[in-house]
Coordinates of N, CA and C in Angstrom, one line a residue:
M7 N -6.8 24.3 -7.7 CA -5.6 23.6 -7.1 C -5.9 22.9 -5.7
I8 N -6.6 23.7 -4.8 CA -6.8 23.3 -3.5 C -7.8 22.0 -3.7
H9 N -8.8 21.7 -4.5 CA -9.4 20.5 -4.7 C -8.6 19.4 -4.9
I10 N -7.5 19.6 -5.8 CA -6.7 18.6 -6.3 C -5.8 18.0 -5.1
V11 N -5.3 19.1 -4.4 CA -4.5 18.9 -3.0 C -5.4 18.0 -2.1
K12 N -6.6 18.5 -2.0 CA -7.4 17.7 -0.9 C -7.6 16.3 -1.3
E13 N -7.9 16.2 -2.7 CA -8.2 14.7 -3.2 C -6.9 14.0 -3.0
S14 N -5.7 14.6 -3.4 CA -4.5 13.6 -3.1 C -4.2 13.3 -1.6
V15 N -4.4 14.1 -0.7 CA -4.4 13.8 0.6 C -5.4 12.8 1.2
D16 N -6.6 12.8 0.5 CA -7.6 11.8 0.8 C -7.0 10.3 0.2
V17 N -6.7 10.4 -1.1 CA -6.1 9.4 -1.8 C -4.8 8.7 -1.0
I18 N -3.9 9.6 -0.7 CA -2.6 9.1 0.1 C -3.1 8.4 1.4
A19 N -4.0 8.9 2.1 CA -4.4 8.3 3.3 C -5.0 6.9 3.1
G20 N -5.9 6.9 2.0 CA -6.5 5.5 1.5 C -5.4 4.6 1.2
L21 N -4.4 4.9 0.3 CA -3.4 4.0 -0.1 C -2.5 3.8 1.1
E22 N -2.2 4.6 2.1 CA -1.5 4.2 3.3 C -2.3 3.1 4.1
K23 N -3.6 3.4 4.2 CA -4.4 2.4 5.0 C -4.5 1.1 4.3
A24 N -4.6 1.1 3.0 CA -4.6 -0.3 2.2 C -3.3 -1.0 2.3
K25 N -2.1 -0.2 2.4 CA -0.8 -0.8 2.4 C -0.6 -1.5 3.8
R26 N -1.2 -0.9 4.9 CA -1.1 -1.3 6.5 C -2.0 -2.6 6.4
E27 N -3.3 -2.6 5.6 CA -3.9 -3.6 5.8 C -3.5 -4.9 5.0
I28 N -2.7 -4.6 3.9 CA -2.2 -5.7 3.2 C -1.0 -6.3 3.8
L29 N -0.2 -5.4 4.5 CA 1.0 -5.9 5.2 C 0.5 -6.9 6.4
A30 N -0.5 -6.4 7.0 CA -1.2 -7.2 8.1 C -1.6 -8.6 7.6
I31 N -2.4 -8.6 6.5 CA -2.7 -9.8 5.9 C -1.5 -10.8 5.7
R32 N -0.5 -10.2 5.1 CA 0.7 -10.9 4.6 C 1.5 -11.5 6.1
R33 N 1.4 -10.6 7.0 CA 1.9 -11.2 8.4 C 1.2 -12.3 8.8
Q34 N -0.1 -12.3 8.7 CA -0.9 -13.4 9.3 C -0.6 -14.7 8.4
L35 N -0.6 -14.5 7.0 CA -0.3 -15.6 6.2 C 1.0 -16.2 6.4
V36 N 1.9 -15.5 6.6 CA 3.3 -15.8 7.0 C 3.2 -16.8 8.3
Q37 N 2.7 -16.1 9.3 CA 2.5 -16.7 10.6 C 1.8 -18.1 10.4
D38 N 0.8 -18.2 9.6 CA 0.1 -19.5 9.2 C 1.0 -20.5 8.4
G39 N 2.1 -19.9 7.8 CA 2.7 -20.8 7.0 C 2.1 -21.1 5.5
K40 N 1.5 -20.2 5.0 CA 0.4 -20.2 3.8 C 1.1 -19.2 2.9
V41 N 2.2 -18.7 2.8 CA 2.8 -17.8 1.7 C 3.8 -18.7 1.1
S42 N 3.4 -18.8 -0.3 CA 4.3 -19.5 -1.2 C 5.2 -18.4 -1.7
N43 N 6.1 -18.7 -2.4 CA 7.3 -18.0 -3.0 C 6.4 -17.0 -3.9
H44 N 5.5 -17.5 -4.9 CA 4.8 -16.7 -5.6 C 4.0 -15.4 -5.0
L45 N 3.3 -16.0 -4.0 CA 2.5 -15.2 -3.3 C 3.4 -14.1 -2.5
G46 N 4.4 -14.5 -2.1 CA 5.3 -13.6 -1.2 C 5.9 -12.6 -2.1
I47 N 6.1 -12.9 -3.4 CA 6.6 -11.9 -4.4 C 5.4 -11.0 -4.8
S48 N 4.4 -11.6 -4.8 CA 3.2 -10.6 -5.2 C 3.0 -9.7 -4.2
F49 N 3.0 -10.1 -2.9 CA 2.8 -9.1 -1.8 C 4.0 -7.9 -1.8
T50 N 5.0 -8.3 -2.0 CA 6.4 -7.5 -2.3 C 5.9 -6.3 -3.3
V51 N 5.6 -6.9 -4.5 CA 5.3 -6.1 -5.7 C 4.2 -5.0 -5.2
V52 N 3.1 -5.5 -4.7 CA 2.0 -4.7 -4.4 C 2.4 -3.7 -3.3
D53 N 3.3 -4.0 -2.3 CA 3.8 -3.2 -1.2 C 4.6 -1.9 -1.8
D54 N 5.5 -2.6 -2.8 CA 6.4 -1.5 -3.6 C 5.7 -0.6 -4.3
T55 N 4.7 -1.0 -5.2 CA 3.8 -0.1 -5.8 C 3.0 0.8 -5.3
L56 N 2.5 0.5 -4.1 CA 1.8 1.4 -3.1 C 2.7 2.4 -2.5
A57 N 3.9 1.9 -2.2 CA 4.8 3.0 -1.7 C 5.1 4.0 -2.6
T58 N 5.5 3.6 -4.1 CA 5.8 4.5 -5.0 C 4.6 5.4 -5.4
M59 N 3.4 4.9 -5.4 CA 2.3 5.8 -5.5 C 2.1 6.8 -4.7
I60 N 2.4 6.4 -3.3 CA 2.1 7.4 -2.2 C 3.2 8.5 -2.3
E61 N 4.3 8.1 -2.6 CA 5.5 9.0 -2.8 C 5.1 10.1 -3.8
E62 N 4.9 9.5 -5.1 CA 4.6 10.2 -6.3 C 3.3 11.3 -6.0
L63 N 2.5 10.9 -5.3 CA 1.3 11.8 -4.8 C 1.8 12.9 -3.8
R64 N 2.7 12.5 -3.0 CA 3.1 13.4 -2.1 C 3.9 14.6 -2.8
N65 N 4.4 14.2 -4.0 CA 5.4 15.2 -4.8 C 4.5 16.1 -5.7
L66 N 3.3 15.8 -5.8 CA 2.7 16.6 -6.6 C 2.5 18.1 -6.1

């Protein structure tokens, strides 16, 4: 059980880092005026999905 918990913590940390990096990319693209509606929606879906995954892993 400890092994699974440790992996979950590592996975959560990785997902949180990915979420921050993706949001930073989105912010830069928005500043550059390069985010279409479709791309903006895609970023939102990815952000929501990562947030859900992180929350679910924390609840294990």
